[in-house]
mmCIF file of C-alpha atoms and ligand atoms in Angstrom:
data_model
loop_
_atom_site.group_PDB
_atom_site.id
_atom_site.type_symbol
_atom_site.label_atom_id
_atom_site.label_comp_id
_atom_site.label_asym_id
_atom_site.label_seq_id
_atom_site.Cartn_x
_atom_site.Cartn_y
_atom_site.Cartn_z
ATOM 1 C CA UNK T 5 -0.053 0.040 -0.107
ATOM 2 C CA UNK T 6 1.335 3.529 -0.861
ATOM 3 C CA UNK T 7 1.587 5.194 2.462
ATOM 4 C CA UNK T 8 2.718 8.828 2.972
ATOM 5 C CA UNK T 9 3.437 10.165 6.398
ATOM 6 C CA UNK T 10 0.648 12.380 6.212
ATOM 7 C CA UNK T 11 -0.457 11.017 9.401
ATOM 8 C CA UNK T 12 2.502 12.923 11.081
ATOM 9 C CA UNK T 13 2.111 15.788 8.780
ATOM 10 C CA UNK T 14 4.937 15.405 6.384
ATOM 11 C CA UNK T 15 4.748 14.009 2.814
ATOM 12 C CA UNK T 16 7.641 11.780 3.020
ATOM 13 C CA UNK T 17 6.776 8.541 1.027
ATOM 14 C CA UNK T 18 7.028 5.290 2.317
ATOM 15 C CA UNK T 19 7.846 2.401 0.037
ATOM 16 C CA UNK T 20 5.178 0.190 -1.100
ATOM 17 C CA UNK T 21 6.755 -2.656 0.324
ATOM 18 C CA UNK T 22 8.072 -0.943 3.411
ATOM 19 C CA UNK T 23 8.271 -3.815 6.108
ATOM 20 C CA UNK T 24 7.855 -1.331 8.862
ATOM 21 C CA UNK T 25 4.889 0.940 7.879
ATOM 22 C CA UNK T 26 4.478 3.103 10.968
ATOM 23 C CA UNK T 27 6.462 6.189 11.116
ATOM 24 C CA UNK T 28 8.145 6.537 14.284
ATOM 25 C CA UNK T 29 6.079 9.388 15.577
ATOM 26 C CA UNK T 30 2.938 7.470 14.565
ATOM 27 C CA UNK T 31 4.015 4.563 16.644
ATOM 28 C CA UNK T 32 4.506 7.058 19.335
ATOM 29 C CA UNK T 33 1.057 8.021 19.548
ATOM 30 C CA UNK T 34 -1.366 6.811 22.197
ATOM 31 C CA UNK T 35 -3.492 3.903 21.076
ATOM 32 C CA UNK T 36 -6.688 5.799 21.062
ATOM 33 C CA UNK T 37 -4.944 8.522 18.893
ATOM 34 C CA UNK T 38 -3.961 5.858 16.535
ATOM 35 C CA UNK T 39 -7.450 4.440 16.345
ATOM 36 C CA UNK T 40 -9.209 7.844 16.020
ATOM 37 C CA UNK T 41 -6.798 8.812 12.876
ATOM 38 C CA UNK T 42 -7.105 5.189 11.122
ATOM 39 C CA UNK T 43 -9.344 4.948 8.147
ATOM 40 C CA UNK T 44 -12.331 2.297 8.227
ATOM 41 C CA UNK T 45 -10.417 0.084 5.904
ATOM 42 C CA UNK T 46 -7.249 0.131 8.084
ATOM 43 C CA UNK T 47 -9.543 -0.678 11.327
ATOM 44 C CA UNK T 48 -11.233 -3.271 9.417
ATOM 45 C CA UNK T 49 -7.954 -5.293 8.984
ATOM 46 C CA UNK T 50 -7.386 -5.163 12.778
ATOM 47 C CA UNK T 51 -9.593 -8.265 13.744
ATOM 48 C CA UNK T 52 -8.286 -10.252 11.041
ATOM 49 C CA UNK T 53 -4.686 -9.289 11.879
ATOM 50 C CA UNK T 54 -5.402 -10.094 15.610
ATOM 51 C CA UNK T 55 -7.312 -13.546 14.666
ATOM 52 C CA UNK T 56 -4.622 -14.746 12.057
ATOM 53 C CA UNK T 57 -1.574 -13.605 14.472
ATOM 54 C CA UNK T 58 -2.924 -15.402 17.557
ATOM 55 C CA UNK T 59 -3.979 -18.579 15.648
ATOM 56 C CA UNK T 60 -0.617 -18.947 13.814
ATOM 57 C CA UNK T 61 1.352 -18.428 16.750
ATOM 58 C CA UNK T 62 -0.947 -20.782 18.728
ATOM 59 C CA UNK T 63 -0.667 -23.268 15.960
ATOM 60 C CA UNK T 64 3.206 -23.143 15.940
ATOM 61 C CA UNK T 65 3.587 -23.693 19.467
ATOM 62 C CA UNK T 66 0.771 -26.275 19.533
ATOM 63 C CA UNK T 67 2.945 -28.305 17.168
ATOM 64 C CA UNK T 68 6.124 -28.076 19.113
ATOM 65 C CA UNK T 69 4.211 -29.324 22.431
ATOM 66 C CA UNK T 70 2.313 -31.869 20.791
ATOM 67 C CA UNK T 71 4.590 -35.108 21.552
ATOM 68 C CA UNK T 72 3.230 -36.984 18.660
ATOM 69 C CA UNK T 73 3.731 -34.151 15.866
ATOM 70 C CA UNK T 74 7.575 -34.814 15.203
ATOM 71 C CA UNK T 75 7.633 -38.233 16.391
ATOM 72 C CA UNK T 76 7.711 -40.375 13.136
ATOM 73 C CA UNK T 77 6.532 -43.335 14.864
ATOM 74 C CA UNK T 78 3.355 -41.764 16.379
ATOM 75 C CA UNK T 79 -0.092 -41.720 14.855
ATOM 76 C CA UNK T 80 -0.867 -38.236 13.528
ATOM 77 C CA UNK T 81 2.741 -37.126 13.308
ATOM 78 C CA UNK T 82 4.042 -34.990 10.521
ATOM 79 C CA UNK T 83 5.316 -38.024 8.742
ATOM 80 C CA UNK T 84 2.060 -39.719 8.868
ATOM 81 C CA UNK T 85 0.477 -36.473 7.290
ATOM 82 C CA UNK T 86 3.168 -36.317 4.441
ATOM 83 C CA UNK T 87 2.458 -40.031 3.596
ATOM 84 C CA UNK T 88 -1.181 -39.041 3.006
ATOM 85 C CA UNK T 89 -0.297 -35.946 1.087
ATOM 86 C CA UNK T 90 2.268 -37.928 -0.910
ATOM 87 C CA UNK T 91 -0.983 -39.751 -2.279
ATOM 88 C CA UNK T 92 -3.636 -36.962 -2.822
ATOM 89 C CA UNK T 93 -1.632 -33.746 -3.230
ATOM 90 C CA UNK T 94 -0.880 -31.991 -6.459
ATOM 91 C CA UNK T 95 2.326 -31.412 -4.942
ATOM 92 C CA UNK T 96 3.132 -35.071 -4.503
ATOM 93 C CA UNK T 97 6.476 -35.165 -6.037
ATOM 94 C CA UNK T 98 7.757 -32.336 -3.514
ATOM 95 C CA UNK T 99 6.023 -34.321 -0.680
ATOM 96 C CA UNK T 100 7.786 -37.480 -1.479
ATOM 97 C CA UNK T 101 11.121 -35.456 -1.641
ATOM 98 C CA UNK T 102 10.724 -34.201 1.773
ATOM 99 C CA UNK T 103 9.207 -37.191 3.314
ATOM 100 C CA UNK T 104 12.369 -38.700 4.769
ATOM 101 C CA UNK T 105 13.092 -35.607 6.678
ATOM 102 C CA UNK T 106 9.421 -35.148 8.055
ATOM 103 C CA UNK T 107 10.589 -34.078 11.721
ATOM 104 C CA UNK T 108 12.506 -31.125 10.038
ATOM 105 C CA UNK T 109 9.783 -30.179 7.782
ATOM 106 C CA UNK T 110 7.503 -30.150 11.005
ATOM 107 C CA UNK T 111 9.813 -28.195 12.869
ATOM 108 C CA UNK T 112 10.285 -25.488 9.848
ATOM 109 C CA UNK T 113 6.531 -25.213 9.523
ATOM 110 C CA UNK T 114 5.911 -24.699 13.314
ATOM 111 C CA UNK T 115 8.855 -22.126 13.405
ATOM 112 C CA UNK T 116 7.299 -20.299 10.281
ATOM 113 C CA UNK T 117 3.926 -20.261 11.913
ATOM 114 C CA UNK T 118 5.468 -18.942 15.049
ATOM 115 C CA UNK T 119 7.444 -16.114 13.109
ATOM 116 C CA UNK T 120 4.366 -15.182 10.928
ATOM 117 C CA UNK T 121 2.067 -14.958 14.154
ATOM 118 C CA UNK T 122 4.553 -12.932 15.956
ATOM 119 C CA UNK T 123 5.009 -10.701 12.932
ATOM 120 C CA UNK T 124 1.153 -10.275 12.560
ATOM 121 C CA UNK T 125 0.906 -9.316 16.330
ATOM 122 C CA UNK T 126 3.958 -6.972 16.555
ATOM 123 C CA UNK T 127 4.263 -5.416 13.220
ATOM 124 C CA UNK T 128 7.792 -6.819 12.703
ATOM 125 C CA UNK T 129 8.560 -7.308 9.127
ATOM 126 C CA UNK T 130 4.744 -7.141 8.714
ATOM 127 C CA UNK T 131 4.262 -7.408 5.004
ATOM 128 C CA UNK T 132 6.867 -10.311 4.703
ATOM 129 C CA UNK T 133 5.130 -12.185 7.483
ATOM 130 C CA UNK T 134 1.834 -11.651 5.751
ATOM 131 C CA UNK T 135 3.231 -12.905 2.673
ATOM 132 C CA UNK T 136 4.674 -15.880 4.489
ATOM 133 C CA UNK T 137 1.221 -16.640 6.053
ATOM 134 C CA UNK T 138 -0.267 -16.464 2.562
ATOM 135 C CA UNK T 139 2.493 -18.993 1.226
ATOM 136 C CA UNK T 140 2.043 -21.373 4.067
ATOM 137 C CA UNK T 141 -1.738 -21.368 3.674
ATOM 138 C CA UNK T 142 -1.388 -22.079 0.104
ATOM 139 C CA UNK T 143 1.010 -24.905 0.654
ATOM 140 C CA UNK T 144 -1.685 -26.311 3.296
ATOM 141 C CA UNK T 145 -4.433 -25.874 1.003
ATOM 142 C CA UNK T 146 -2.519 -27.919 -1.719
ATOM 143 C CA UNK T 147 -1.730 -30.584 0.652
ATOM 144 C CA UNK T 148 -3.986 -30.896 3.865
ATOM 145 C CA UNK T 149 -7.110 -29.298 2.368
ATOM 146 C CA UNK T 150 -6.646 -30.506 -1.257
ATOM 147 C CA UNK T 151 -9.375 -33.183 -1.069
ATOM 148 C CA UNK T 152 -11.826 -31.253 0.790
ATOM 149 C CA UNK T 153 -14.842 -30.927 -1.212
ATOM 150 C CA UNK T 154 -16.336 -28.535 -1.796
ATOM 151 C CA UNK T 155 -13.372 -26.293 -1.424
ATOM 152 C CA UNK T 156 -15.238 -23.879 1.032
ATOM 153 C CA UNK T 157 -15.089 -26.585 3.879
ATOM 154 C CA UNK T 158 -11.282 -26.118 4.048
ATOM 155 C CA UNK T 159 -9.847 -23.432 5.976
ATOM 156 C CA UNK T 160 -6.585 -22.878 4.217
ATOM 157 C CA UNK T 161 -7.797 -21.026 0.993
ATOM 158 C CA UNK T 162 -9.740 -18.250 3.320
ATOM 159 C CA UNK T 163 -6.547 -18.045 5.389
ATOM 160 C CA UNK T 164 -4.539 -17.352 2.434
ATOM 161 C CA UNK T 165 -6.912 -14.732 1.074
ATOM 162 C CA UNK T 166 -6.914 -13.066 4.306
ATOM 163 C CA UNK T 167 -3.099 -12.941 4.579
ATOM 164 C CA UNK T 168 -2.893 -11.437 1.050
ATOM 165 C CA UNK T 169 -5.408 -8.792 2.268
ATOM 166 C CA UNK T 170 -2.955 -8.045 5.208
ATOM 167 C CA UNK T 171 0.165 -7.951 3.068
ATOM 168 C CA UNK T 172 -1.757 -5.555 0.913
ATOM 169 C CA UNK T 173 -2.962 -3.426 3.466
ATOM 170 C CA UNK T 174 -0.084 -3.181 6.002
ATOM 171 C CA UNK T 175 -0.349 -2.440 9.553
ATOM 172 C CA UNK T 176 -1.456 1.062 8.757
ATOM 173 C CA UNK T 177 0.663 2.198 11.489
ATOM 174 C CA UNK T 178 -1.634 0.748 14.036
ATOM 175 C CA UNK T 179 -0.814 -1.236 17.029
ATOM 176 C CA UNK T 180 3.026 -1.324 16.493
ATOM 177 C CA UNK T 181 5.202 -0.820 19.106
ATOM 178 C CA UNK T 182 7.455 2.092 19.220
ATOM 179 C CA UNK T 183 10.561 0.040 19.198
ATOM 180 C CA UNK T 184 9.429 -1.897 16.007
ATOM 181 C CA UNK T 185 8.690 1.407 14.402
ATOM 182 C CA UNK T 186 12.172 2.411 14.591
ATOM 183 C CA UNK T 187 13.989 -0.697 14.126
ATOM 184 C CA UNK T 188 16.212 -0.371 11.342
ATOM 185 C CA UNK T 189 16.026 3.306 11.036
ATOM 186 C CA UNK T 190 18.992 5.303 10.648
ATOM 187 C CA UNK T 191 19.949 8.717 11.172
ATOM 188 C CA UNK T 192 20.890 10.532 8.040
ATOM 189 C CA UNK T 193 24.393 10.184 7.110
ATOM 190 C CA UNK T 194 26.351 11.120 10.318
ATOM 191 C CA UNK T 195 23.613 12.903 11.927
ATOM 192 C CA UNK T 196 24.073 13.673 15.510
ATOM 193 C CA UNK T 197 22.009 11.683 18.030
ATOM 194 C CA UNK T 198 20.262 14.736 18.993
ATOM 195 C CA UNK T 199 18.489 14.501 15.485
ATOM 196 C CA UNK T 200 16.293 11.687 16.817
ATOM 197 C CA UNK T 201 15.166 13.535 19.815
ATOM 198 C CA UNK T 202 11.357 13.626 19.951
ATOM 199 C CA UNK T 203 9.858 17.316 19.377
ATOM 200 C CA UNK T 204 12.493 18.228 16.986
ATOM 201 C CA UNK T 205 10.764 19.236 13.650
ATOM 202 C CA UNK T 206 11.443 18.637 10.103
ATOM 203 C CA UNK T 207 12.362 15.446 8.146
ATOM 204 C CA UNK T 208 15.933 16.020 9.594
ATOM 205 C CA UNK T 209 14.472 14.818 13.108
ATOM 206 C CA UNK T 210 12.990 11.820 11.606
ATOM 207 C CA UNK T 211 14.778 8.500 11.217
ATOM 208 C CA UNK T 212 15.864 8.097 7.660
ATOM 209 C CA UNK T 213 14.579 4.480 6.953
ATOM 210 C CA UNK T 214 15.968 2.207 4.338
ATOM 211 C CA UNK T 215 13.411 -0.520 3.508
ATOM 212 C CA UNK T 216 15.750 -3.236 2.986
ATOM 213 C CA UNK T 217 17.690 -2.621 6.119
ATOM 214 C CA UNK T 218 14.291 -2.228 8.029
ATOM 215 C CA UNK T 219 13.487 -5.499 6.414
ATOM 216 C CA UNK T 220 16.632 -7.387 7.396
ATOM 217 C CA UNK T 221 16.677 -6.102 10.923
ATOM 218 C CA UNK T 222 13.043 -6.585 11.665
ATOM 219 C CA UNK T 223 13.249 -10.192 10.059
ATOM 220 C CA UNK T 224 16.292 -11.006 12.194
ATOM 221 C CA UNK T 225 14.642 -9.687 15.350
ATOM 222 C CA UNK T 226 11.514 -11.732 14.254
ATOM 223 C CA UNK T 227 13.351 -14.881 13.703
ATOM 224 C CA UNK T 228 15.176 -14.415 17.024
ATOM 225 C CA UNK T 229 11.885 -14.048 19.022
ATOM 226 C CA UNK T 230 10.595 -17.068 17.157
ATOM 227 C CA UNK T 231 13.560 -19.052 18.307
ATOM 228 C CA UNK T 232 13.154 -18.054 21.915
ATOM 229 C CA UNK T 233 9.383 -18.971 21.819
ATOM 230 C CA UNK T 234 10.220 -22.186 20.386
ATOM 231 C CA UNK T 235 13.184 -22.796 23.009
ATOM 232 C CA UNK T 236 10.551 -22.290 25.696
ATOM 233 C CA UNK T 237 8.065 -24.662 23.898
ATOM 234 C CA UNK T 238 10.442 -27.391 23.082
ATOM 235 C CA UNK T 239 11.481 -28.302 26.614
ATOM 236 C CA UNK T 240 7.992 -28.614 27.782
ATOM 237 C CA UNK T 241 7.162 -31.080 24.775
ATOM 238 C CA UNK T 242 10.100 -33.275 25.754
ATOM 239 C CA UNK T 243 8.946 -33.125 29.644
ATOM 240 C CA UNK T 244 5.642 -34.508 28.428
ATOM 241 C CA UNK T 245 5.143 -38.435 27.905
ATOM 242 C CA UNK T 246 5.551 -39.522 24.558
ATOM 243 C CA UNK T 247 2.376 -40.501 22.556
ATOM 244 C CA UNK T 248 3.279 -43.967 22.249
ATOM 245 C CA UNK T 249 3.123 -44.113 25.901
ATOM 246 C CA UNK T 250 -0.634 -43.110 26.126
ATOM 247 C CA UNK T 251 -3.855 -42.889 24.203
ATOM 248 C CA UNK T 252 -4.550 -45.873 21.928
ATOM 249 C CA UNK T 253 -1.295 -47.276 21.767
ATOM 250 C CA UNK T 254 0.706 -45.934 18.761
ATOM 251 C CA UNK T 255 3.064 -48.171 16.816
ATOM 252 C CA UNK T 256 3.186 -51.999 16.135
ATOM 253 C CA UNK T 257 2.498 -53.052 19.841
ATOM 254 C CA UNK T 258 2.890 -56.723 20.394
ATOM 255 C CA UNK T 259 3.250 -56.994 24.015
ATOM 256 C CA UNK T 260 2.486 -60.587 24.353
ATOM 257 C CA UNK T 261 -0.715 -62.069 26.085
ATOM 258 C CA UNK T 262 -1.167 -62.555 29.569
ATOM 259 C CA UNK T 263 -3.180 -65.419 31.394
ATOM 260 C CA UNK T 264 -6.857 -64.620 30.785
ATOM 261 C CA UNK T 265 -6.634 -62.187 28.255
ATOM 262 C CA UNK T 266 -6.749 -64.337 25.248
ATOM 263 C CA UNK T 267 -10.415 -65.644 25.439
ATOM 264 C CA UNK T 268 -12.616 -63.317 23.645
ATOM 265 C CA UNK T 269 -15.134 -63.866 21.058
ATOM 266 C CA UNK T 270 -15.212 -62.126 17.864
ATOM 267 C CA UNK T 271 -13.388 -62.021 14.603
ATOM 268 C CA UNK T 272 -12.447 -65.440 13.002
ATOM 269 C CA UNK T 273 -10.225 -67.095 15.439
ATOM 270 C CA UNK T 274 -8.270 -69.492 13.350
ATOM 271 C CA UNK T 275 -4.966 -69.621 11.832
ATOM 272 C CA UNK T 276 -1.982 -69.768 14.006
ATOM 273 C CA UNK T 277 0.838 -68.267 12.468
ATOM 274 C CA UNK T 278 3.803 -70.348 12.026
ATOM 275 C CA UNK T 279 6.880 -69.498 13.564
ATOM 276 C CA UNK T 280 5.677 -66.785 15.730
ATOM 277 C CA UNK T 281 6.204 -66.635 19.362
ATOM 278 C CA UNK T 282 3.651 -64.282 20.919
ATOM 279 C CA UNK T 283 4.882 -63.848 24.427
ATOM 280 C CA UNK T 284 6.937 -60.692 24.596
ATOM 281 C CA UNK T 285 8.058 -60.988 20.968
ATOM 282 C CA UNK T 286 8.485 -57.401 19.726
ATOM 283 C CA UNK T 287 8.540 -56.186 16.087
ATOM 284 C CA UNK T 288 5.490 -57.764 14.692
ATOM 285 C CA UNK T 289 6.377 -56.072 11.475
ATOM 286 C CA UNK T 290 9.693 -58.291 11.060
ATOM 287 C CA UNK T 291 7.537 -61.372 10.332
ATOM 288 C CA UNK T 292 6.922 -62.330 6.484
ATOM 289 C CA UNK T 293 3.554 -62.300 5.372
ATOM 290 C CA UNK T 294 2.017 -65.694 5.377
ATOM 291 C CA UNK T 295 -0.963 -66.996 3.757
ATOM 292 C CA UNK T 296 -2.586 -66.956 7.182
ATOM 293 C CA UNK T 297 -1.778 -63.440 7.796
ATOM 294 C CA UNK T 298 0.451 -61.154 9.124
ATOM 295 C CA UNK T 299 0.689 -60.648 12.972
ATOM 296 C CA UNK T 300 0.340 -56.895 13.648
ATOM 297 C CA UNK T 301 -0.708 -56.705 17.280
ATOM 298 C CA UNK T 302 -1.087 -58.924 20.348
ATOM 299 C CA UNK T 303 -4.489 -59.560 21.646
ATOM 300 C CA UNK T 304 -3.186 -58.397 25.095
ATOM 301 C CA UNK T 305 -2.147 -54.852 23.989
ATOM 302 C CA UNK T 306 -5.727 -54.548 22.307
ATOM 303 C CA UNK T 307 -7.243 -55.774 25.450
ATOM 304 C CA UNK T 308 -5.251 -53.541 27.744
ATOM 305 C CA UNK T 309 -5.614 -50.309 25.711
ATOM 306 C CA UNK T 310 -9.269 -50.934 23.956
ATOM 307 C CA UNK T 311 -7.475 -50.196 20.699
ATOM 308 C CA UNK T 312 -4.141 -50.183 18.995
ATOM 309 C CA UNK T 313 -2.501 -48.189 16.168
ATOM 310 C CA UNK T 314 -0.824 -50.202 13.567
ATOM 311 C CA UNK T 315 0.836 -49.837 10.303
ATOM 312 C CA UNK T 316 -0.018 -52.054 7.420
ATOM 313 C CA UNK T 317 3.280 -53.642 6.202
ATOM 314 C CA UNK T 318 4.563 -52.022 3.092
ATOM 315 C CA UNK T 319 4.670 -55.645 1.427
ATOM 316 C CA UNK T 320 1.053 -56.336 2.200
ATOM 317 C CA UNK T 321 -0.518 -58.139 -0.688
ATOM 318 C CA UNK T 322 -3.607 -56.545 -2.292
ATOM 319 C CA UNK T 323 -6.160 -55.598 -1.551
ATOM 320 C CA UNK T 324 -4.690 -54.503 1.625
ATOM 321 C CA UNK T 325 -3.724 -50.837 1.716
ATOM 322 C CA UNK T 326 -0.262 -51.511 1.973
ATOM 323 C CA UNK T 327 1.746 -48.640 4.140
ATOM 324 C CA UNK T 328 -1.430 -47.168 5.490
ATOM 325 C CA UNK T 329 -1.938 -46.586 9.165
ATOM 326 C CA UNK T 330 -4.738 -48.969 10.717
ATOM 327 C CA UNK T 331 -6.351 -49.429 14.056
ATOM 328 C CA UNK T 332 -7.583 -52.462 15.609
ATOM 329 C CA UNK T 333 -10.388 -51.959 18.301
ATOM 330 C CA UNK T 334 -11.813 -54.375 20.894
ATOM 331 C CA UNK T 335 -15.683 -53.816 20.779
ATOM 332 C CA UNK T 336 -17.866 -53.922 23.950
ATOM 333 C CA UNK T 337 -19.094 -57.265 22.741
ATOM 334 C CA UNK T 338 -15.503 -58.643 22.893
ATOM 335 C CA UNK T 339 -15.250 -58.696 18.899
ATOM 336 C CA UNK T 340 -11.943 -57.376 17.369
ATOM 337 C CA UNK T 341 -12.272 -55.394 14.238
ATOM 338 C CA UNK T 342 -9.516 -53.539 12.103
ATOM 339 C CA UNK T 343 -9.846 -50.548 10.025
ATOM 340 C CA UNK T 344 -7.598 -48.555 7.496
ATOM 341 C CA UNK T 345 -7.282 -45.471 9.582
ATOM 342 C CA UNK T 346 -7.089 -43.155 6.569
ATOM 343 C CA UNK T 347 -10.022 -40.913 6.622
ATOM 344 C CA UNK T 348 -12.453 -41.118 3.789
ATOM 345 C CA UNK T 349 -12.851 -37.576 3.818
ATOM 346 C CA UNK T 350 -9.471 -36.075 3.074
ATOM 347 C CA UNK T 351 -7.156 -38.652 4.415
ATOM 348 C CA UNK T 352 -6.157 -37.612 8.007
ATOM 349 C CA UNK T 353 -5.481 -40.242 10.414
ATOM 350 C CA UNK T 354 -8.422 -41.346 12.354
ATOM 351 C CA UNK T 355 -7.814 -42.544 15.745
ATOM 352 C CA UNK T 356 -10.119 -44.547 18.437
ATOM 353 C CA UNK T 357 -11.990 -42.177 21.025
ATOM 354 C CA UNK T 358 -12.568 -44.346 23.797
ATOM 355 C CA UNK T 359 -14.621 -41.794 25.610
ATOM 356 C CA UNK T 360 -17.483 -41.884 22.850
ATOM 357 C CA UNK T 361 -16.457 -45.368 21.517
ATOM 358 C CA UNK T 362 -16.100 -43.984 17.963
ATOM 359 C CA UNK T 363 -13.392 -43.835 15.468
ATOM 360 C CA UNK T 364 -12.724 -40.037 15.163
ATOM 361 C CA UNK T 365 -11.055 -37.772 12.769
ATOM 362 C CA UNK T 366 -9.118 -34.983 14.052
ATOM 363 C CA UNK T 367 -9.369 -33.060 11.100
ATOM 364 C CA UNK T 368 -12.857 -32.242 10.394
ATOM 365 C CA UNK T 369 -14.685 -34.197 12.964
ATOM 366 C CA UNK T 370 -15.826 -37.358 11.080
ATOM 367 C CA UNK T 371 -16.986 -40.095 13.281
ATOM 368 C CA UNK T 372 -17.071 -43.787 12.230
ATOM 369 C CA UNK T 373 -18.700 -46.775 14.059
ATOM 370 C CA UNK T 374 -16.440 -49.519 14.372
ATOM 371 C CA UNK T 375 -19.191 -51.777 15.497
ATOM 372 C CA UNK T 376 -21.058 -51.163 12.351
ATOM 373 C CA UNK T 377 -18.093 -51.742 9.652
ATOM 374 C CA UNK T 378 -16.810 -48.355 10.026
ATOM 375 C CA UNK T 379 -20.370 -46.709 9.040
ATOM 376 C CA UNK T 380 -20.184 -42.894 8.817
ATOM 377 C CA UNK T 381 -21.680 -41.402 12.159
ATOM 378 C CA UNK T 382 -21.025 -37.721 11.488
ATOM 379 C CA UNK T 383 -18.688 -35.370 9.497
ATOM 380 C CA UNK T 384 -18.074 -34.243 5.879
ATOM 381 C CA UNK T 385 -17.968 -37.651 4.277
ATOM 382 C CA UNK T 386 -20.431 -40.423 3.300
ATOM 383 C CA UNK T 387 -17.940 -43.304 2.655
ATOM 384 C CA UNK T 388 -17.393 -45.543 5.586
ATOM 385 C CA UNK T 389 -14.085 -46.418 6.861
ATOM 386 C CA UNK T 390 -12.713 -49.612 5.220
ATOM 387 C CA UNK T 391 -12.879 -52.621 7.432
ATOM 388 C CA UNK T 392 -9.896 -54.816 7.070
ATOM 389 C CA UNK T 393 -10.006 -58.658 7.592
ATOM 390 C CA UNK T 394 -8.201 -59.852 10.571
ATOM 391 C CA UNK T 395 -7.465 -63.379 12.219
ATOM 392 C CA UNK T 396 -7.515 -63.494 15.845
ATOM 393 C CA UNK T 397 -5.289 -66.464 17.228
ATOM 394 C CA UNK T 398 -6.117 -67.006 20.626
ATOM 395 C CA UNK T 399 -3.442 -69.672 21.075
ATOM 396 C CA UNK T 400 -0.617 -67.501 19.700
ATOM 397 C CA UNK T 401 -2.289 -64.366 21.383
ATOM 398 C CA UNK T 402 -2.043 -62.376 18.107
ATOM 399 C CA UNK T 403 -4.048 -60.433 15.583
ATOM 400 C CA UNK T 404 -3.185 -60.857 12.045
ATOM 401 C CA UNK T 405 -4.026 -59.166 8.777
ATOM 402 C CA UNK T 406 -5.541 -61.465 6.251
ATOM 403 C CA UNK T 407 -4.958 -61.083 2.581
HETATM 404 FE FE1 LIG U 59 -11.708 -34.457 7.170
HETATM 405 FE FE2 LIG U 59 -11.347 -36.674 8.275
HETATM 406 S S1 LIG U 59 -9.932 -35.500 6.836
HETATM 407 S S2 LIG U 59 -13.038 -35.506 8.665
#
């Protein structure tokens, strides 16, 4: 936005892409004066700026605090999400390229969100932050929201448009701390320090700003602030228990049965798996796929937790969805059921919600009935969750996928 310093009574032009729109004296004004002076269009951007700033800051911190997000082995991790995006996104080749470094990708995304949120709230490198918000939202739209139909159900495109509006509008000099307004300002050539004193008149009394210098300094400060916020959040995240130690039991749990835990009715209970020792044998994925199935969980672990998350082996024969996450649930009537855990809406990973006894998608709230073959209970999809055939071997204490 072409902005002049008319607010402070001069006509010094400010660059269209000035990263620090507020003149120093404007930032010095009390908030009430700033708001009085603002145009309706500048005021109209304030709620968007506040909401987007808080939301992106929160989203970044939330990702860092989430013990599952950066853990490649945890359900719902960034690695899981990239795996889904690699199947559905128009950016699939790019996603596949970065997939091996999923924790680093997650960390960069979280840091970017924190920086963008802080930039929006403080005015630091504001337009650059807003453009970053637009780019990140577009990236989310092309990956996480790509399969959302109709498109207006997805939040990322509106975010991108909102960020573009903020990048065009700038801060208008509103709610920008004085220190930010002056960051990167320089006195003219070798102007004496007194030239910066407040109350002196004429352009000589104003700090002469170089847009590129301002941008550089403000971006550096913004980056530093973001790292400080992240450095506070990350220790908290590591102090919390890993996701695999709670919830529905992430990973290919095979803890082995204990006495009295292997007598449950339900899914077909035939087909002992040759060569498998259930008791305490870790790494169910290491077993080759047999005609009778591949053990993916122990009955004991499902009984203990009510449900366990699994990964369908990459070499699982068709029609099993090789490589997909899955979930095995013990129903109230004692039966065991297994589902492909990729949501039929847009591919997020569903998880067992023990409180409501439903399979729940965290993205848009789709709920599936495990007791009714994955039928849709609620949410923006009409397609049931695919049920996978399993074999429950009470003797070996294992639950296996059946091709
Ligand atoms: Fe939208 Fe699951 S991905 S409800």
